[in-house]
RNA sequence: GAGGUUGUAGCUCAGUUGGUUAGAGCGCCAGAUUGUGGUUCUGGAGGUCGCGGGUUCGAGACCCGUCUCCCUCCCCA
């Protein structure tokens, strides 16, 4: 047939990339564990009833659906075919690939609530899938690293997420970043305030572009989106809101009549205060009224992390959701969490050249294969290296030394052991340092101690 | 879901207004050097020009469709 190709928006990760990705995963996992989060994994696919309706209309469209197995179309009637694609889809597809890690987590909590120690803190590092159109920093299969706490309303969780981010990102070398924070309650309050109850979604989408397209265009867009012009006039304070001098006080006087908004502001102030007590130095947190986030399940604080000086979307996002388990029949469990996008973090680190050098965990020593006798001898000593914890291999074919050394060179193997008749007779093997080209004759045991010493 | 753009050797790319057998650099393989890699020199292999159709005496080039890369919008990690 034709040449093979990758499915759109997917990638392979070769050995070199894997070394870098592993570095990211390990760093994140270590931080998660340091904050008391426990590991969890859930299936790649879920019943669509679990997934649908949790991410808003946009999200539902981006779900990868799995065709029912077997004769999925055999039972369909003419009426089904004519009913249109939406009802038809529900008949032929019952499962879908997970869209994020939060909803499957909520499902897990509901199903296991009797056995979990509440509040329950879990972390989860797995791929998710979205039928999005690929772009820079946007893939159809990508990894998320989530940490969530459920079963407590305490704003400590929000504060800890801030701490966690300030722990992980610098550990990866990303020091220039901004943690933007807002609160859905404030947005709700604003929408009420201007007489556009429940319209905070479209409102935020437009306001979010303020620094990009300017006030006039934003007003234009708001009109297009159906906001009354006297409503827009009432938004004036937002346009002039300054981040520098205590935005909360300004907001409070403006939104004083809105109970929800005041609650939201108060929550954020408390988070700020707690972060201060926790002793965060060099805090890179910033209040941003225009931060909205589309996922419809957030109800309290919302976060977004942006790496500065890099042309890429946010590398992390999250927030509090008061009633996610409510949709699964168990109300009253509040949760808050953060999700880090490994693939974007990778791109950021690549662009800023932040990966530490030698990430390779490759072979430490290779035994050459001169002829059959030497090969047999090599086979007898190879296990000694492995038992001593030294990554080692023997060249499988008895080809020219040139080729074998070339192989070692390409694989960046630092040492090669040359064995010929002389070496077999004397028991003194030739150890070649591939970097310096130096060679010395040593006993097997001495080579082992030498190589082990090298690691320190 | 809307719009724009790209696709030629393993990689990065040339290829004139349509004209014989499609090129370069790097990489790869072999030899120079039958027990020594990274340098150098010499030689060699490798392409259904994304895929399908059309126009033409003739298409890598023009037209239509389709897939893909990248980008903007939407949304997001």
Short mmCIF file of N, CA, C and O in Angstrom, two decimals, chain A residues 274-370:
data_model
loop_
_atom_site.label_atom_id
_atom_site.label_comp_id
_atom_site.label_asym_id
_atom_site.label_seq_id
_atom_site.Cartn_x
_atom_site.Cartn_y
_atom_site.Cartn_z
N UNK A 274 -2.78 33.54 52.73
CA UNK A 274 -2.22 32.25 53.12
C UNK A 274 -0.89 31.98 52.43
O UNK A 274 0.03 31.44 53.02
N UNK A 275 -0.83 32.36 51.19
CA UNK A 275 0.42 32.19 50.44
C UNK A 275 1.54 32.97 51.14
O UNK A 275 2.67 32.52 51.25
N UNK A 276 1.16 34.11 51.67
CA UNK A 276 2.14 34.95 52.37
C UNK A 276 2.66 34.23 53.61
O UNK A 276 3.86 34.19 53.87
N UNK A 277 1.72 33.64 54.36
CA UNK A 277 2.11 32.93 55.59
C UNK A 277 2.98 31.72 55.26
O UNK A 277 3.93 31.39 55.96
N UNK A 278 2.66 31.06 54.14
CA UNK A 278 3.43 29.89 53.73
C UNK A 278 4.84 30.29 53.30
O UNK A 278 5.68 29.44 53.01
N UNK A 279 5.06 31.57 53.21
CA UNK A 279 6.41 32.06 52.98
C UNK A 279 6.90 31.97 51.57
O UNK A 279 8.08 31.70 51.33
N UNK A 280 6.02 32.17 50.63
CA UNK A 280 6.44 32.11 49.23
C UNK A 280 7.24 33.36 48.86
O UNK A 280 6.76 34.48 48.95
N UNK A 281 8.46 33.10 48.47
CA UNK A 281 9.29 34.22 48.04
C UNK A 281 9.19 34.35 46.52
O UNK A 281 8.98 33.36 45.83
N UNK A 282 9.37 35.58 46.06
CA UNK A 282 9.39 35.76 44.62
C UNK A 282 8.09 35.32 43.96
O UNK A 282 8.10 34.72 42.89
N UNK A 283 6.98 35.57 44.62
CA UNK A 283 5.70 35.11 44.12
C UNK A 283 5.41 35.71 42.75
O UNK A 283 5.62 36.89 42.52
N UNK A 284 4.98 34.86 41.84
CA UNK A 284 4.65 35.33 40.50
C UNK A 284 3.16 35.20 40.26
O UNK A 284 2.73 34.66 39.25
N UNK A 285 2.38 35.63 41.26
CA UNK A 285 0.93 35.53 41.10
C UNK A 285 0.35 36.90 40.75
O UNK A 285 0.85 37.93 41.18
N UNK A 286 -0.69 36.83 39.95
CA UNK A 286 -1.25 38.06 39.44
C UNK A 286 -2.76 37.89 39.32
O UNK A 286 -3.23 36.91 38.74
N UNK A 287 -3.49 38.84 39.86
CA UNK A 287 -4.94 38.80 39.72
C UNK A 287 -5.31 39.33 38.34
O UNK A 287 -4.76 40.31 37.87
N UNK A 288 -6.19 38.61 37.66
CA UNK A 288 -6.56 39.00 36.30
C UNK A 288 -8.07 38.85 36.12
O UNK A 288 -8.57 37.74 35.96
N UNK A 289 -8.80 39.96 36.16
CA UNK A 289 -10.28 39.89 36.03
C UNK A 289 -10.70 39.28 34.72
O UNK A 289 -11.81 38.78 34.62
N UNK A 290 -9.85 39.36 33.71
CA UNK A 290 -10.29 38.92 32.39
C UNK A 290 -10.08 37.43 32.18
O UNK A 290 -10.46 36.88 31.15
N UNK A 291 -9.44 36.78 33.15
CA UNK A 291 -9.22 35.34 33.03
C UNK A 291 -10.55 34.62 33.18
O UNK A 291 -11.24 34.78 34.19
N UNK A 292 -10.92 33.82 32.18
CA UNK A 292 -12.24 33.20 32.22
C UNK A 292 -12.19 31.67 32.29
O UNK A 292 -12.71 31.06 33.19
N UNK A 293 -11.55 31.04 31.35
CA UNK A 293 -11.50 29.58 31.24
C UNK A 293 -12.85 29.00 30.84
O UNK A 293 -13.84 29.18 31.51
N UNK A 294 -12.81 28.28 29.75
CA UNK A 294 -14.05 27.79 29.16
C UNK A 294 -14.69 26.60 29.84
O UNK A 294 -15.90 26.44 29.78
N UNK A 295 -13.88 25.76 30.48
CA UNK A 295 -14.47 24.56 31.07
C UNK A 295 -15.57 24.97 32.02
O UNK A 295 -15.36 25.73 32.95
N UNK A 296 -16.74 24.43 31.79
CA UNK A 296 -17.92 24.98 32.46
C UNK A 296 -18.05 24.53 33.91
O UNK A 296 -18.88 25.03 34.62
N UNK A 297 -17.21 23.60 34.35
CA UNK A 297 -17.45 23.09 35.70
C UNK A 297 -16.84 23.92 36.82
O UNK A 297 -17.10 23.69 37.98
N UNK A 298 -16.02 24.92 36.50
CA UNK A 298 -15.41 25.72 37.57
C UNK A 298 -16.42 26.64 38.22
O UNK A 298 -17.29 27.20 37.57
N UNK A 299 -16.29 26.80 39.54
CA UNK A 299 -17.23 27.64 40.28
C UNK A 299 -16.53 28.65 41.19
O UNK A 299 -17.16 29.60 41.64
N UNK A 300 -15.28 28.43 41.52
CA UNK A 300 -14.58 29.33 42.43
C UNK A 300 -13.33 29.89 41.77
O UNK A 300 -13.40 30.44 40.68
N UNK A 301 -12.22 29.73 42.45
CA UNK A 301 -10.95 30.24 41.92
C UNK A 301 -10.63 29.56 40.59
O UNK A 301 -10.95 28.39 40.39
N UNK A 302 -10.02 30.32 39.69
CA UNK A 302 -9.51 29.72 38.45
C UNK A 302 -8.07 30.17 38.25
O UNK A 302 -7.70 31.30 38.57
N UNK A 303 -7.27 29.24 37.72
CA UNK A 303 -5.85 29.51 37.52
C UNK A 303 -5.47 29.34 36.07
O UNK A 303 -6.08 28.56 35.33
N UNK A 304 -4.43 30.04 35.72
CA UNK A 304 -3.82 29.78 34.43
C UNK A 304 -2.36 30.20 34.55
O UNK A 304 -2.05 31.23 35.14
N UNK A 305 -1.46 29.40 33.98
CA UNK A 305 -0.04 29.74 34.05
C UNK A 305 0.50 29.99 32.67
O UNK A 305 0.29 29.19 31.75
N UNK A 306 1.19 31.09 32.53
CA UNK A 306 1.75 31.46 31.25
C UNK A 306 3.26 31.56 31.40
O UNK A 306 3.76 32.18 32.34
N UNK A 307 3.98 30.93 30.48
CA UNK A 307 5.43 31.10 30.46
C UNK A 307 5.72 32.37 29.67
O UNK A 307 5.22 32.52 28.56
N UNK A 308 6.48 33.26 30.25
CA UNK A 308 6.73 34.54 29.58
C UNK A 308 7.82 34.42 28.52
O UNK A 308 8.68 33.54 28.58
N UNK A 309 7.78 35.31 27.57
CA UNK A 309 8.76 35.36 26.49
C UNK A 309 8.75 34.14 25.59
O UNK A 309 9.75 33.83 24.94
N UNK A 310 7.65 33.41 25.59
CA UNK A 310 7.52 32.27 24.69
C UNK A 310 6.16 32.36 24.01
O UNK A 310 5.16 32.66 24.65
N UNK A 311 6.17 32.12 22.72
CA UNK A 311 4.93 32.21 21.96
C UNK A 311 4.18 30.90 22.04
O UNK A 311 4.17 30.11 21.11
N UNK A 312 3.55 30.68 23.17
CA UNK A 312 2.81 29.43 23.33
C UNK A 312 1.68 29.66 24.33
O UNK A 312 1.79 30.53 25.19
N UNK A 313 0.61 28.90 24.18
CA UNK A 313 -0.53 29.06 25.08
C UNK A 313 -0.17 28.74 26.51
O UNK A 313 0.99 28.52 26.84
N UNK A 314 -1.16 28.72 27.37
CA UNK A 314 -0.88 28.48 28.79
C UNK A 314 -0.34 27.07 29.00
O UNK A 314 -0.69 26.14 28.30
N UNK A 315 0.55 26.93 29.97
CA UNK A 315 1.16 25.64 30.23
C UNK A 315 0.47 24.92 31.38
O UNK A 315 0.76 23.76 31.64
N UNK A 316 -0.45 25.60 32.01
CA UNK A 316 -1.16 24.97 33.12
C UNK A 316 -2.47 25.72 33.39
O UNK A 316 -2.56 26.91 33.15
N UNK A 317 -3.44 24.99 33.85
CA UNK A 317 -4.71 25.63 34.16
C UNK A 317 -5.47 24.80 35.17
O UNK A 317 -5.22 23.61 35.34
N UNK A 318 -6.40 25.45 35.88
CA UNK A 318 -7.18 24.70 36.85
C UNK A 318 -8.11 25.60 37.60
O UNK A 318 -8.31 26.76 37.24
N UNK A 319 -8.68 25.05 38.65
CA UNK A 319 -9.60 25.86 39.44
C UNK A 319 -10.43 25.02 40.38
O UNK A 319 -10.20 23.81 40.52
N UNK A 320 -11.37 25.70 41.04
CA UNK A 320 -12.24 24.97 41.98
C UNK A 320 -13.58 24.67 41.33
O UNK A 320 -14.14 25.50 40.63
N UNK A 321 -14.04 23.46 41.58
CA UNK A 321 -15.35 23.04 41.08
C UNK A 321 -16.14 22.50 42.27
O UNK A 321 -15.74 21.56 42.92
N UNK A 322 -17.24 23.17 42.58
CA UNK A 322 -17.97 22.81 43.79
C UNK A 322 -18.84 21.59 43.63
O UNK A 322 -19.14 20.91 44.58
N UNK A 323 -19.23 21.32 42.40
CA UNK A 323 -20.27 20.30 42.30
C UNK A 323 -20.06 19.31 41.17
O UNK A 323 -21.00 18.85 40.55
N UNK A 324 -18.80 19.00 40.88
CA UNK A 324 -18.55 18.11 39.76
C UNK A 324 -19.12 16.72 40.02
O UNK A 324 -19.66 16.07 39.13
N UNK A 325 -19.01 16.26 41.27
CA UNK A 325 -19.54 14.93 41.56
C UNK A 325 -21.07 14.96 41.61
O UNK A 325 -21.70 13.92 41.55
N UNK A 326 -21.61 16.17 41.71
CA UNK A 326 -23.07 16.30 41.74
C UNK A 326 -23.70 15.73 40.48
O UNK A 326 -24.77 15.13 40.54
N UNK A 327 -23.04 15.89 39.35
CA UNK A 327 -23.60 15.37 38.12
C UNK A 327 -23.59 13.84 38.10
O UNK A 327 -24.22 13.22 37.25
N UNK A 328 -22.85 13.24 39.05
CA UNK A 328 -22.87 11.78 39.15
C UNK A 328 -23.71 11.35 40.36
O UNK A 328 -23.58 10.24 40.86
N UNK A 329 -24.53 12.27 40.86
CA UNK A 329 -25.47 11.91 41.91
C UNK A 329 -24.96 12.06 43.32
O UNK A 329 -25.64 11.69 44.26
N UNK A 330 -23.74 12.59 43.49
CA UNK A 330 -23.24 12.80 44.85
C UNK A 330 -22.88 14.27 45.03
O UNK A 330 -21.79 14.69 44.69
N UNK A 331 -23.83 15.05 45.55
CA UNK A 331 -23.57 16.48 45.72
C UNK A 331 -22.74 16.75 46.97
O UNK A 331 -22.55 15.87 47.80
N UNK A 332 -22.23 17.96 47.04
CA UNK A 332 -21.59 18.39 48.27
C UNK A 332 -20.12 18.06 48.39
O UNK A 332 -19.53 18.22 49.45
N UNK A 333 -19.50 17.54 47.34
CA UNK A 333 -18.06 17.31 47.42
C UNK A 333 -17.37 18.37 46.57
O UNK A 333 -17.53 18.41 45.35
N UNK A 334 -16.65 19.24 47.24
CA UNK A 334 -15.96 20.31 46.52
C UNK A 334 -14.55 19.86 46.16
O UNK A 334 -13.92 19.11 46.90
N UNK A 335 -14.09 20.30 45.03
CA UNK A 335 -12.75 19.92 44.61
C UNK A 335 -12.02 21.09 44.00
O UNK A 335 -12.62 22.05 43.53
N UNK A 336 -10.70 21.01 44.02
CA UNK A 336 -9.90 22.03 43.36
C UNK A 336 -8.63 21.36 42.84
O UNK A 336 -8.08 20.48 43.47
N UNK A 337 -8.24 21.76 41.65
CA UNK A 337 -7.09 21.08 41.07
C UNK A 337 -6.37 21.90 40.02
O UNK A 337 -6.84 22.96 39.60
N UNK A 338 -5.24 21.36 39.63
CA UNK A 338 -4.41 22.02 38.62
C UNK A 338 -3.96 20.98 37.61
O UNK A 338 -3.80 19.82 37.95
N UNK A 339 -3.82 21.40 36.38
CA UNK A 339 -3.38 20.50 35.33
C UNK A 339 -2.20 21.12 34.59
O UNK A 339 -2.26 22.25 34.13
N UNK A 340 -1.10 20.37 34.52
CA UNK A 340 0.07 20.86 33.80
C UNK A 340 0.17 20.16 32.45
O UNK A 340 -0.03 18.94 32.37
N UNK A 341 0.44 20.89 31.42
CA UNK A 341 0.57 20.32 30.08
C UNK A 341 2.02 20.02 29.74
O UNK A 341 2.79 20.90 29.43
N UNK A 342 2.36 18.74 29.81
CA UNK A 342 3.75 18.34 29.60
C UNK A 342 4.25 18.73 28.21
O UNK A 342 5.38 19.18 28.05
N UNK A 343 3.39 18.56 27.22
CA UNK A 343 3.83 18.80 25.85
C UNK A 343 4.18 20.26 25.62
O UNK A 343 5.14 20.58 24.94
N UNK A 344 3.40 21.13 26.21
CA UNK A 344 3.70 22.56 26.08
C UNK A 344 4.91 22.94 26.91
O UNK A 344 5.72 23.76 26.50
N UNK A 345 5.02 22.33 28.09
CA UNK A 345 6.19 22.59 28.92
C UNK A 345 7.44 22.16 28.16
O UNK A 345 8.45 22.86 28.14
N UNK A 346 7.33 21.02 27.49
CA UNK A 346 8.45 20.53 26.67
C UNK A 346 8.82 21.56 25.62
O UNK A 346 9.99 21.91 25.45
N UNK A 347 7.82 22.06 24.92
CA UNK A 347 8.07 23.04 23.86
C UNK A 347 8.71 24.32 24.42
O UNK A 347 9.61 24.88 23.81
N UNK A 348 8.22 24.74 25.58
CA UNK A 348 8.78 25.93 26.21
C UNK A 348 10.25 25.70 26.57
O UNK A 348 11.12 26.51 26.27
N UNK A 349 10.50 24.56 27.19
CA UNK A 349 11.88 24.26 27.61
C UNK A 349 12.80 24.12 26.41
O UNK A 349 13.96 24.53 26.46
N UNK A 350 12.29 23.55 25.35
CA UNK A 350 13.08 23.40 24.13
C UNK A 350 13.41 24.78 23.56
O UNK A 350 14.56 25.06 23.21
N UNK A 351 12.41 25.63 23.52
CA UNK A 351 12.60 26.95 22.95
C UNK A 351 13.57 27.79 23.78
O UNK A 351 14.36 28.56 23.24
N UNK A 352 13.50 27.64 25.09
CA UNK A 352 14.36 28.43 25.95
C UNK A 352 15.65 27.69 26.31
O UNK A 352 16.45 28.19 27.10
N UNK A 353 15.81 26.51 25.73
CA UNK A 353 17.03 25.74 25.96
C UNK A 353 17.26 25.43 27.43
O UNK A 353 18.34 25.68 27.96
N UNK A 354 16.25 24.88 28.07
CA UNK A 354 16.32 24.69 29.51
C UNK A 354 16.63 23.25 29.93
O UNK A 354 16.78 22.98 31.12
N UNK A 355 16.73 22.34 28.98
CA UNK A 355 16.99 20.96 29.37
C UNK A 355 18.44 20.81 29.82
O UNK A 355 19.35 21.31 29.16
N UNK A 356 18.63 20.16 30.95
CA UNK A 356 20.00 19.90 31.39
C UNK A 356 20.70 19.00 30.36
O UNK A 356 20.03 18.21 29.69
N UNK A 357 22.00 19.14 30.26
CA UNK A 357 22.76 18.38 29.24
C UNK A 357 22.52 16.87 29.30
O UNK A 357 21.48 16.41 28.94
N UNK A 358 23.47 16.15 29.77
CA UNK A 358 23.44 14.69 29.69
C UNK A 358 22.21 14.07 30.34
O UNK A 358 22.24 13.71 31.51
N UNK A 359 21.13 13.97 29.59
CA UNK A 359 19.95 13.30 30.11
C UNK A 359 19.94 11.82 29.73
O UNK A 359 19.04 11.09 30.07
N UNK A 360 20.98 11.42 28.99
CA UNK A 360 20.99 10.05 28.48
C UNK A 360 21.28 9.03 29.57
O UNK A 360 22.20 9.18 30.34
N UNK A 361 20.49 7.99 29.60
CA UNK A 361 20.80 6.86 30.45
C UNK A 361 21.04 5.69 29.53
O UNK A 361 20.18 4.85 29.33
N UNK A 362 22.21 5.71 28.93
CA UNK A 362 22.49 4.70 27.92
C UNK A 362 23.54 3.72 28.43
O UNK A 362 23.84 3.66 29.61
N UNK A 363 24.09 2.97 27.50
CA UNK A 363 25.08 1.97 27.85
C UNK A 363 26.38 2.63 28.34
O UNK A 363 26.83 3.62 27.78
N UNK A 364 26.94 2.05 29.39
CA UNK A 364 28.17 2.60 29.97
C UNK A 364 29.39 1.96 29.31
O UNK A 364 30.40 2.62 29.07
N UNK A 365 29.30 0.69 29.04
CA UNK A 365 30.44 0.00 28.44
C UNK A 365 29.97 -1.04 27.43
O UNK A 365 28.97 -1.72 27.64
N UNK A 366 30.69 -1.12 26.34
CA UNK A 366 30.38 -2.12 25.32
C UNK A 366 31.57 -3.05 25.13
O UNK A 366 32.71 -2.61 25.06
N UNK A 367 31.27 -4.33 25.07
CA UNK A 367 32.32 -5.31 24.81
C UNK A 367 32.34 -5.58 23.32
O UNK A 367 31.31 -5.86 22.70
N UNK A 368 33.52 -5.46 22.73
CA UNK A 368 33.62 -5.66 21.28
C UNK A 368 33.55 -7.14 20.95
O UNK A 368 33.65 -8.00 21.81
N UNK A 369 33.39 -7.39 19.69
CA UNK A 369 33.24 -8.76 19.21
C UNK A 369 34.23 -8.99 18.09
O UNK A 369 33.96 -8.68 16.93
N UNK A 370 35.40 -9.49 18.47
CA UNK A 370 36.48 -9.62 17.48
C UNK A 370 36.35 -10.89 16.64
O UNK A 370 36.38 -10.86 15.43
#
